[in-house]
Structures are given as C-alpha cells and as structure tokens.
Coordinates of C-alpha atoms and ligand atoms in Angstrom, one line a residue:
M1 CA -9.8 83.9 -5.4
A2 CA -11.0 80.5 -4.1
E3 CA -8.9 77.5 -4.9
A4 CA -11.6 74.9 -4.8
R5 CA -13.4 74.1 -8.1
A6 CA -16.2 71.7 -8.7
D7 CA -14.5 69.7 -11.4
V8 CA -11.1 69.2 -9.7
P9 CA -10.4 67.6 -6.4
V10 CA -10.3 70.2 -3.6
A11 CA -6.8 70.8 -2.2
P12 CA -6.6 69.7 1.5
E13 CA -6.0 73.1 2.9
A14 CA -8.8 74.7 0.8
D15 CA -11.0 71.8 2.0
H16 CA -10.1 72.6 5.6
D17 CA -10.8 76.3 5.1
L18 CA -14.1 75.5 3.4
E19 CA -15.2 73.2 6.3
A20 CA -14.2 76.0 8.7
L21 CA -16.3 78.5 6.7
L22 CA -19.3 76.1 6.8
E23 CA -18.8 75.5 10.5
Y24 CA -18.7 79.3 11.1
L25 CA -22.0 79.7 9.1
R26 CA -23.5 76.9 11.2
D27 CA -22.3 78.0 14.6
V28 CA -22.5 81.7 14.3
R29 CA -25.2 82.3 11.7
A30 CA -27.3 79.2 12.6
F31 CA -27.5 78.0 9.0
D32 CA -26.2 74.5 8.4
F33 CA -24.8 74.0 4.9
T34 CA -22.5 71.2 6.1
G35 CA -25.1 68.7 4.8
Y36 CA -25.2 70.2 1.3
E37 CA -23.9 68.4 -1.7
R38 CA -20.3 69.7 -2.1
A39 CA -19.7 70.1 -5.8
D40 CA -22.6 72.5 -6.4
L41 CA -22.1 74.3 -3.1
V42 CA -18.4 74.9 -3.8
R43 CA -19.2 76.2 -7.3
R44 CA -21.7 78.7 -5.9
I45 CA -19.5 79.8 -2.9
D46 CA -16.5 80.2 -5.2
R47 CA -18.4 82.3 -7.7
H48 CA -19.6 84.5 -4.9
I49 CA -16.1 84.8 -3.3
E50 CA -14.7 85.8 -6.6
K51 CA -17.3 88.5 -7.0
V52 CA -16.5 89.9 -3.6
G53 CA -12.8 89.7 -4.3
A54 CA -11.7 87.8 -1.2
D55 CA -8.6 85.6 -1.4
G56 CA -9.9 82.2 -0.4
Y57 CA -12.4 80.8 2.2
G58 CA -10.4 82.0 5.2
A59 CA -10.3 85.6 4.0
Y60 CA -14.0 85.4 3.1
T61 CA -14.8 84.3 6.6
S62 CA -13.2 87.6 7.8
V63 CA -15.4 89.5 5.3
L64 CA -18.4 87.8 6.7
E65 CA -17.4 88.7 10.3
A66 CA -16.8 92.3 9.4
N67 CA -19.9 92.9 7.3
P68 CA -23.3 91.9 8.7
G69 CA -25.1 92.3 5.3
E70 CA -22.8 89.8 3.6
F71 CA -24.4 86.7 5.0
A72 CA -27.7 87.5 3.1
E73 CA -25.8 87.9 -0.1
L74 CA -24.0 84.6 0.3
F75 CA -27.3 82.9 1.3
D76 CA -29.0 84.2 -1.8
T77 CA -26.2 82.8 -4.0
I78 CA -26.3 79.4 -2.4
L79 CA -30.1 78.8 -2.3
V80 CA -31.3 78.5 -5.8
D81 CA -34.9 79.6 -6.1
V82 CA -35.7 78.7 -9.7
T83 CA -39.4 77.7 -9.8
G84 CA -42.6 78.0 -11.8
F85 CA -46.3 77.3 -11.8
L86 CA -47.1 73.6 -12.5
R87 CA -43.4 73.1 -13.1
D88 CA -42.9 69.8 -14.9
N89 CA -46.5 69.9 -16.3
E90 CA -47.0 66.2 -17.0
A91 CA -46.3 65.2 -13.4
W92 CA -48.8 67.8 -12.2
E93 CA -51.4 66.6 -14.6
F94 CA -51.0 63.1 -13.1
V95 CA -51.3 64.5 -9.6
A96 CA -54.4 66.5 -10.6
S97 CA -56.2 63.6 -12.3
E98 CA -55.1 60.7 -10.1
I99 CA -53.7 61.6 -6.7
L100 CA -55.8 64.5 -5.6
P101 CA -59.2 62.8 -6.3
A102 CA -57.9 59.6 -4.6
M103 CA -56.8 61.6 -1.6
V104 CA -60.1 63.4 -1.3
A105 CA -62.1 60.1 -1.8
E106 CA -60.2 58.4 1.0
R107 CA -61.3 60.9 3.6
G108 CA -64.5 61.6 5.4
P109 CA -66.5 64.6 4.2
L110 CA -65.6 66.7 7.2
E111 CA -61.9 65.8 7.5
P112 CA -59.6 68.7 6.8
I113 CA -56.9 68.3 4.1
R114 CA -53.4 69.3 5.1
V115 CA -50.9 69.9 2.4
W116 CA -47.2 70.9 2.7
S117 CA -45.1 72.5 0.0
A118 CA -41.6 72.2 1.4
G119 CA -39.0 74.3 -0.4
T120 CA -41.7 76.3 -2.0
A121 CA -39.4 79.2 -3.0
S122 CA -41.5 82.2 -4.2
G123 CA -44.8 80.3 -3.9
E124 CA -45.6 79.2 -7.4
E125 CA -45.8 75.5 -6.3
A126 CA -48.2 76.4 -3.4
Y127 CA -50.5 78.4 -5.6
S128 CA -50.5 75.6 -8.2
L129 CA -51.8 73.3 -5.5
A130 CA -54.4 75.9 -4.5
V131 CA -55.7 76.1 -8.1
L132 CA -55.9 72.3 -8.5
L133 CA -57.6 71.7 -5.2
T134 CA -60.1 74.5 -5.7
E135 CA -61.0 73.1 -9.1
L136 CA -61.5 69.7 -7.5
L137 CA -63.4 70.7 -4.4
G138 CA -65.1 73.9 -5.3
E139 CA -64.3 77.3 -3.6
E140 CA -66.3 76.8 -0.5
Q141 CA -64.9 73.4 0.4
F142 CA -61.4 74.6 -0.5
R143 CA -61.7 77.5 1.9
T144 CA -63.1 75.5 4.8
M145 CA -61.3 72.2 4.4
V146 CA -57.8 72.9 3.0
K147 CA -54.7 74.2 4.7
I148 CA -51.6 74.5 2.5
Y149 CA -48.4 75.0 4.5
A150 CA -45.8 76.5 2.2
T151 CA -42.3 76.7 3.7
D152 CA -38.7 77.6 2.7
A153 CA -35.4 78.4 4.4
D154 CA -35.2 81.6 2.4
E155 CA -37.1 84.4 4.0
A156 CA -36.7 86.7 1.0
A157 CA -38.4 84.1 -1.2
L158 CA -41.2 83.8 1.3
V159 CA -41.8 87.6 1.2
E160 CA -42.4 87.3 -2.6
A161 CA -44.6 84.2 -2.0
R162 CA -46.8 86.1 0.5
H163 CA -47.2 89.0 -1.9
A164 CA -48.5 86.5 -4.5
R165 CA -47.8 88.9 -7.4
Y166 CA -46.3 87.4 -10.6
P167 CA -45.7 88.6 -14.1
T168 CA -49.0 88.2 -16.1
D169 CA -47.3 86.6 -19.1
R170 CA -45.9 83.8 -16.9
V171 CA -49.3 83.2 -15.2
L172 CA -51.1 83.1 -18.6
K173 CA -48.5 80.7 -20.0
A174 CA -48.8 78.3 -17.2
F175 CA -52.6 78.4 -16.6
G176 CA -54.2 79.7 -19.8
Q177 CA -56.8 82.4 -20.1
E178 CA -59.7 80.9 -18.3
R179 CA -57.8 79.7 -15.2
T180 CA -55.9 83.0 -15.0
H181 CA -59.1 85.0 -15.0
R182 CA -60.6 82.7 -12.4
F183 CA -57.7 82.6 -9.9
F184 CA -55.8 85.9 -10.4
E185 CA -56.6 89.6 -10.4
I186 CA -54.9 90.9 -13.5
E187 CA -53.3 94.3 -12.9
G188 CA -51.5 95.0 -16.2
A189 CA -48.0 93.4 -16.3
T190 CA -48.5 91.6 -13.0
S191 CA -51.3 89.5 -11.6
V192 CA -52.1 88.7 -8.0
F193 CA -53.5 85.4 -6.7
R194 CA -57.0 85.8 -5.3
Q195 CA -56.9 87.0 -1.7
D196 CA -59.9 85.1 -0.5
L197 CA -58.3 81.8 -1.5
R198 CA -54.9 82.9 -0.2
R199 CA -56.3 82.6 3.4
S200 CA -55.9 78.8 3.1
L201 CA -52.2 79.2 2.6
V202 CA -49.8 79.6 5.5
F203 CA -46.2 80.7 4.5
G204 CA -43.5 80.2 7.1
R205 CA -39.8 79.8 7.4
H206 CA -38.8 76.2 7.9
D207 CA -35.4 74.7 7.5
L208 CA -35.7 71.1 6.3
V209 CA -32.3 70.2 7.8
Q210 CA -32.7 71.7 11.2
H211 CA -36.4 71.9 12.1
P212 CA -38.8 69.1 13.0
P213 CA -41.5 68.4 10.4
I214 CA -45.1 69.7 10.2
S215 CA -47.4 66.9 11.3
R216 CA -50.5 65.0 10.0
I217 CA -49.9 65.9 6.3
D218 CA -52.0 64.3 3.6
L219 CA -49.9 65.5 0.7
L220 CA -46.3 66.6 0.9
V221 CA -44.8 68.2 -2.1
C222 CA -41.1 68.6 -2.1
R223 CA -39.5 69.2 -5.5
N224 CA -36.1 70.2 -6.7
T225 CA -34.9 70.9 -3.2
L226 CA -33.4 67.7 -1.7
M227 CA -30.8 67.5 -4.5
Y228 CA -28.8 70.2 -2.8
F229 CA -28.3 67.9 0.2
T230 CA -25.8 65.1 0.7
A231 CA -27.2 61.5 0.6
D232 CA -27.1 61.3 4.5
V233 CA -29.1 64.5 4.9
Q234 CA -31.6 63.5 2.2
R235 CA -32.2 60.3 4.2
Q236 CA -32.7 62.3 7.4
V237 CA -35.1 64.7 5.7
L238 CA -37.1 61.7 4.2
T239 CA -37.4 60.2 7.6
N240 CA -38.9 63.5 8.7
F241 CA -41.2 63.3 5.8
S242 CA -42.4 59.9 6.8
L243 CA -43.1 61.3 10.2
A244 CA -44.9 64.3 8.8
L245 CA -47.3 62.2 6.7
A246 CA -50.5 60.9 8.1
G247 CA -51.2 57.2 7.4
G248 CA -51.5 56.8 3.7
G249 CA -50.3 60.3 3.0
Y250 CA -48.8 61.1 -0.4
L251 CA -45.3 62.4 -1.2
F252 CA -44.8 64.2 -4.5
M253 CA -41.2 64.7 -5.4
G254 CA -39.1 66.2 -8.2
R255 CA -37.0 64.3 -10.8
S256 CA -33.8 64.9 -8.9
E257 CA -34.9 63.6 -5.5
A258 CA -37.0 60.6 -6.6
M259 CA -34.2 58.1 -6.1
A260 CA -33.8 59.1 -2.4
A261 CA -37.4 58.1 -1.8
H262 CA -36.8 54.5 -2.7
T263 CA -36.6 53.4 0.9
N264 CA -38.8 51.1 3.0
Q265 CA -40.5 54.1 4.5
F266 CA -42.4 54.7 1.3
E267 CA -44.4 52.7 -1.2
V268 CA -44.1 53.8 -4.9
V269 CA -47.4 54.9 -6.3
D270 CA -46.1 56.1 -9.7
P271 CA -42.3 56.1 -10.4
N272 CA -42.6 58.1 -13.6
N273 CA -44.3 61.0 -11.9
R274 CA -42.5 60.5 -8.6
V275 CA -45.4 59.9 -6.3
Y276 CA -45.0 57.9 -3.1
R277 CA -47.1 57.0 -0.1
R278 CA -46.1 56.5 3.5
A279 CA -45.6 52.8 3.8
T280 CA -48.4 51.3 5.8
G281 CA -47.4 49.5 9.0
E282 CA -44.3 51.6 9.3
A283 CA -45.5 53.6 12.2
G284 CA -45.8 50.9 14.8
G285 CA -44.9 47.3 15.5
S286 CA -41.2 47.1 14.8
S287 CA -39.2 46.5 17.9
H288 CA -36.0 47.9 16.2
P289 CA -36.9 51.3 14.8
D290 CA -34.5 52.7 12.2
P291 CA -32.0 55.0 13.9
G292 CA -32.7 57.9 11.7
R293 CA -36.4 57.7 12.4
A294 CA -35.7 57.3 16.2
E295 CA -33.5 60.4 16.1
A296 CA -36.2 62.4 14.3
M297 CA -38.8 61.2 16.8
I298 CA -36.5 62.3 19.7
R299 CA -36.1 65.7 18.1
A300 CA -39.8 66.0 17.6
A301 CA -40.4 65.0 21.2
F302 CA -38.1 67.9 22.3
E303 CA -39.9 70.3 20.0
E304 CA -43.3 69.3 21.3
A305 CA -42.4 69.0 25.1
P306 CA -45.1 70.6 27.3
V307 CA -42.5 72.8 29.1
A308 CA -40.3 75.5 27.6
Q309 CA -36.8 74.2 27.1
V310 CA -33.6 75.8 25.8
V311 CA -30.4 73.9 25.2
V312 CA -27.1 75.7 25.4
D313 CA -23.5 74.7 24.7
P314 CA -20.7 75.1 27.3
A315 CA -20.2 78.7 26.1
G316 CA -23.8 79.5 26.8
V317 CA -24.7 79.7 23.1
V318 CA -28.2 78.5 22.3
I319 CA -28.3 75.2 20.4
A320 CA -32.0 74.6 20.4
V321 CA -35.3 76.2 21.5
N322 CA -38.5 74.2 21.6
R323 CA -41.9 75.4 20.5
R324 CA -43.2 76.1 24.0
A325 CA -40.1 78.3 24.7
R326 CA -40.5 80.2 21.5
T327 CA -44.1 80.9 22.1
T328 CA -43.8 81.7 25.8
F329 CA -40.8 84.0 25.5
G330 CA -41.6 85.4 22.0
I331 CA -38.4 84.3 20.4
G332 CA -37.8 82.7 17.0
Q333 CA -35.5 80.0 15.6
D334 CA -33.0 82.8 15.1
A335 CA -32.3 82.6 18.8
V336 CA -30.2 79.6 17.9
G337 CA -26.6 80.7 17.7
Q338 CA -27.0 83.6 20.1
P339 CA -25.7 83.7 23.7
L340 CA -28.5 82.8 26.1
G341 CA -27.5 85.9 28.1
D342 CA -28.6 88.1 25.1
L343 CA -32.1 86.7 24.9
P344 CA -35.2 88.2 26.5
V345 CA -35.7 84.8 28.4
S346 CA -32.6 85.7 30.4
R347 CA -33.8 89.0 31.7
R348 CA -35.3 87.0 34.6
P349 CA -33.4 85.6 36.3
P350 CA -30.5 87.9 35.3
E351 CA -28.0 85.5 36.7
I352 CA -28.9 82.8 34.2
Q353 CA -25.4 82.7 32.6
S354 CA -23.7 82.3 35.9
L355 CA -26.1 79.4 36.7
V356 CA -25.2 77.8 33.5
D357 CA -21.5 78.1 34.4
E358 CA -22.2 76.7 37.9
V359 CA -24.1 73.7 36.5
L360 CA -21.2 73.0 34.1
A361 CA -18.5 73.4 36.7
A362 CA -20.3 71.2 39.3
R363 CA -21.8 68.8 36.7
R364 CA -25.0 68.6 38.7
P365 CA -28.5 70.0 38.3
L366 CA -29.7 73.3 39.8
S367 CA -33.1 74.8 40.1
V368 CA -34.4 78.2 40.9
R369 CA -37.9 78.5 42.3
D370 CA -40.4 81.2 41.5
V371 CA -38.6 83.0 38.8
V372 CA -40.8 85.8 37.5
W373 CA -41.0 86.4 33.7
M374 CA -42.3 89.8 32.6
S375 CA -43.7 89.6 29.1
P376 CA -43.1 92.6 26.8
S377 CA -46.9 93.3 27.1
G378 CA -46.5 93.7 30.9
G379 CA -48.0 90.3 32.0
Q380 CA -46.2 88.2 34.6
E381 CA -45.6 84.4 34.6
H382 CA -44.0 82.4 37.4
F383 CA -41.6 79.5 36.7
E384 CA -39.4 77.0 38.3
V385 CA -36.2 77.1 36.2
A386 CA -34.3 73.8 36.3
L387 CA -30.8 73.6 34.7
L388 CA -29.6 70.1 33.9
P389 CA -26.1 69.2 32.7
L390 CA -26.0 67.2 29.4
A391 CA -23.2 64.9 28.4
S392 CA -22.6 64.0 24.8
D393 CA -19.4 62.6 23.5
G394 CA -17.6 63.9 26.6
E395 CA -18.8 67.4 26.0
L396 CA -21.2 69.1 28.3
G397 CA -24.1 71.4 27.6
V398 CA -27.1 72.4 29.6
V399 CA -30.8 72.1 29.2
V400 CA -32.8 74.8 30.8
N401 CA -36.5 73.8 31.7
Y402 CA -39.1 76.5 32.6
T403 CA -41.9 74.8 34.4
P404 CA -44.9 77.1 35.1
I405 CA -45.9 77.5 38.8
G406 CA -49.5 78.0 39.9
G407 CA -51.9 80.2 38.0
Ligands
SAM501 C1 -35.0 75.2 -6.9 S1 -36.0 75.7 -5.6 C2 -37.4 74.6 -5.8 C3 -38.8 75.4 -5.8 C4 -40.0 74.5 -6.0 N1 -40.1 73.4 -5.0 C5 -40.0 73.9 -7.4 O1 -39.8 72.7 -7.6 O2 -40.2 74.7 -8.4 C6 -35.2 75.1 -4.1 C7 -35.7 75.7 -2.9 O3 -35.2 75.0 -1.8 C8 -34.9 75.9 -0.7 N2 -34.0 75.3 0.3 C9 -32.7 75.1 0.2 N3 -32.2 74.6 1.3 C10 -33.3 74.5 2.2 C11 -33.4 74.0 3.5 N4 -32.4 73.6 4.2 N5 -34.7 74.0 4.1 C12 -35.8 74.5 3.4 N6 -35.7 75.0 2.1 C13 -34.4 74.9 1.5 C14 -34.3 77.1 -1.4 O4 -34.4 78.3 -0.6 C15 -35.2 77.2 -2.7 O5 -36.3 78.0 -2.5

C-alpha cells in the first residue's frame, strides 16, 4: 500500500519514490505528470496502487515495467474525464448570446472561424460548440467556415468523441426536444451527432504540457483541465494559449482555471463567465519578452522548422520530433521516449546510432551526404543528414537534421 496521502505531508522516502515513478512515466512512457498538482495526483495514484496491491511507488514501478497494459490503467485513473454538454449552462448561455455573435461580427464574411476545445474529453464540449455555432451561422456557413479542433491527451476519450454517440436521455436533458431532433440522430437509448456537421470537427491527441499550440485560433475553450496542473505549468500552458490565439481571439475557461488567466497576456471580458481575450499589443513591440513566452516561441519554432529534426539524449532516446520529421517519416509523438535506433527513420542510414555516439564522443558536428530514405509505400527521398551536438546544463544531446537534396 502507498504511504503518501493527500491530507498528510508526504514522507521524504515516499516523496522520492513518487518522483522516481513520475520520472519513469515521463522518460519511458513519454507522459509528463511531473507538472500535475500533487495532492490530487497522489490521491489518484494511491487509490490505483492499492487496487493493484503493490507495496508503495517503487514496487508499483516494477509492476509497470513488467506489465505493458498497466500504463493505460494508471493513465485512465489519473486523467479525470467527467464532462457534459453545455456544462455550466449559464456560462455557455453567455458565450452563445454575447461572445459568438461578437466574434462573428468582428470578421470578414469569408474569413474562416477556428475554434479549439482543449481537454475536450469525450467530445461533449466540442459538439456543444458545433450546436451553438450552427444555430448562429446556419448550416451551410457552419460547414464551410468553421473548423473545431477538439483535442485531449487521452486517446480512449477521443475514440468516444469521434463516435459521437451519447445516451439519449443525457442529450435530451442538455439540449431539449427541438435541438436534439435537429442535431442528433436518435437511435433508441443512444443518439449520434449529425455526421454532415461532424465533418467540421477534427479530433486529435494533443498534450497541453508537451505539445506546441494550434495556431490562429479565434475561440479557445479550455475548461476543467488546467486545475490538474501546478501553477508553473498552468502559466506555461496559458502562454501557449496566448500564442495560439489570433489577435483579439477569445479564451473561455472553467471555474477552476479562471484565476490562472489573470495575467497581462489576457484582457478580462467577463469575469463571472470566465471569458478573456488575448491582450492587444502583446504580440510585438516589447524588447523584453516574458521568458515563458519566449520559451514557447522557441518550441514552436522547432516544431515548425522547414527541415525534419529529431532530438536525442546521450543514450540515443528520442526527446523531440518536429512536425516535418513526423510527416516525412510517418512517425507520431509516441516516438518520444523510444531509442532512435528503433524508429523507421533509422533504417537508413543503419549506422545512425553509431553516428550519434561519435558526435557525442567528439563533441563536434558530423554530416552524411545523400542518405536514401525508402518510404513504406516504396518511394525514395534523398537527404543530407547532419548531426549536431547540443549542450544544456553540461549534458549533451544531439539534434539530427534531415535536409532534402535535389528532387
Ligand atoms: C475533467 S475533463 C474536462 C472536460 C471538458 N473540458 C469539460 O469541461 O467538461 C479534463 C480533461 O483533461 C484532459 N487532460 C489532462 N491532462 C491533459 C494534458 N496534459 N493535455 C491534454 N489534456 C489533458 C483529461 O484527459 C480530461 O479529458
């Protein structure tokens, strides 16, 4: 049984074991709970460890190592996915009557509207937005003008969200008869959100702590999600939100995270309903950018770099993969935490790991000309592969750049 409890101070050795468990999850399973608010996290992990019957965090780490399915169980316990349609109805009524019409009025008739539901869980929040925007714009305009990005860290929740099937009694309770009949196909005890309108929604896995933000967002809805993070991580995520928002873009938060948004990055639009706007004049001008914002911009620059880049630690384990690398080599964010040698990107050149070792040993860059990458579909691409040593706090890693050659 775990020693740490939410209501008593954590014993130092339990504290150490807990941190070791969190580091194991971050380094080996690529999910970073180290920035989650401790009391709630400890309560959930303890409850789970007790259920599994492991004797403390150290023993539980061994259970995780031995049993590949165990991580999903723990993950499910930690990520609370309670949600609902138009959850916290009053605030949604305010958004429907004041914010959405203002947002639409502020744009040109042909400008697309980009909405992001971050921490969307099983999708109710995203479909609530779809209902309100369709009512405001009409179906044709909604279909052509609106994109709703609905993201979460929990893939299982996203599977439910994509299915769009919910108990009919819950749908009726939230939307009433008329709206339910307009927006859902009722199939007895369950109802499915209309497929033609669903095409404007894009569901995808996105980790608010580790991934760069989606860009040019006009309305960002993030509710009942940031409260799981420590104050530092909340600040970092809010900085990402200010980068995500287009000029004048709105941020709609939940009761729990509202306080975190009281920074100079946002103007308060309505404190009771927790609606904010990206502060104007924030984006340029200042000769001393706030460090959190600068860091987020550097991360975004890595993500958007025009060449494929993979960063590895001294053991050759992948730390980061940018967008171009993911699309070029057909790998996902789950590459993070795996040895570079195990990824398809390493099939050519096969000696990539020994090159990494060489760069680290010599502490100087190396490049290999005309490396041929064979895609799984049989196509060929030619790259110059450059490996550059990185120094950070005395530790070295390597960034591998894949620059395309010729056509
Ligand atoms: C309580 S639900 C909130 C759902 C919805 N926004 C609402 O207010 O009804 C919290 C969601 O945050 C997600 N979450 C937790 N940590 C996350 C992270 N690092 N990145 C993205 N989503 C995360 C969980 O998976 C869960 O679906």
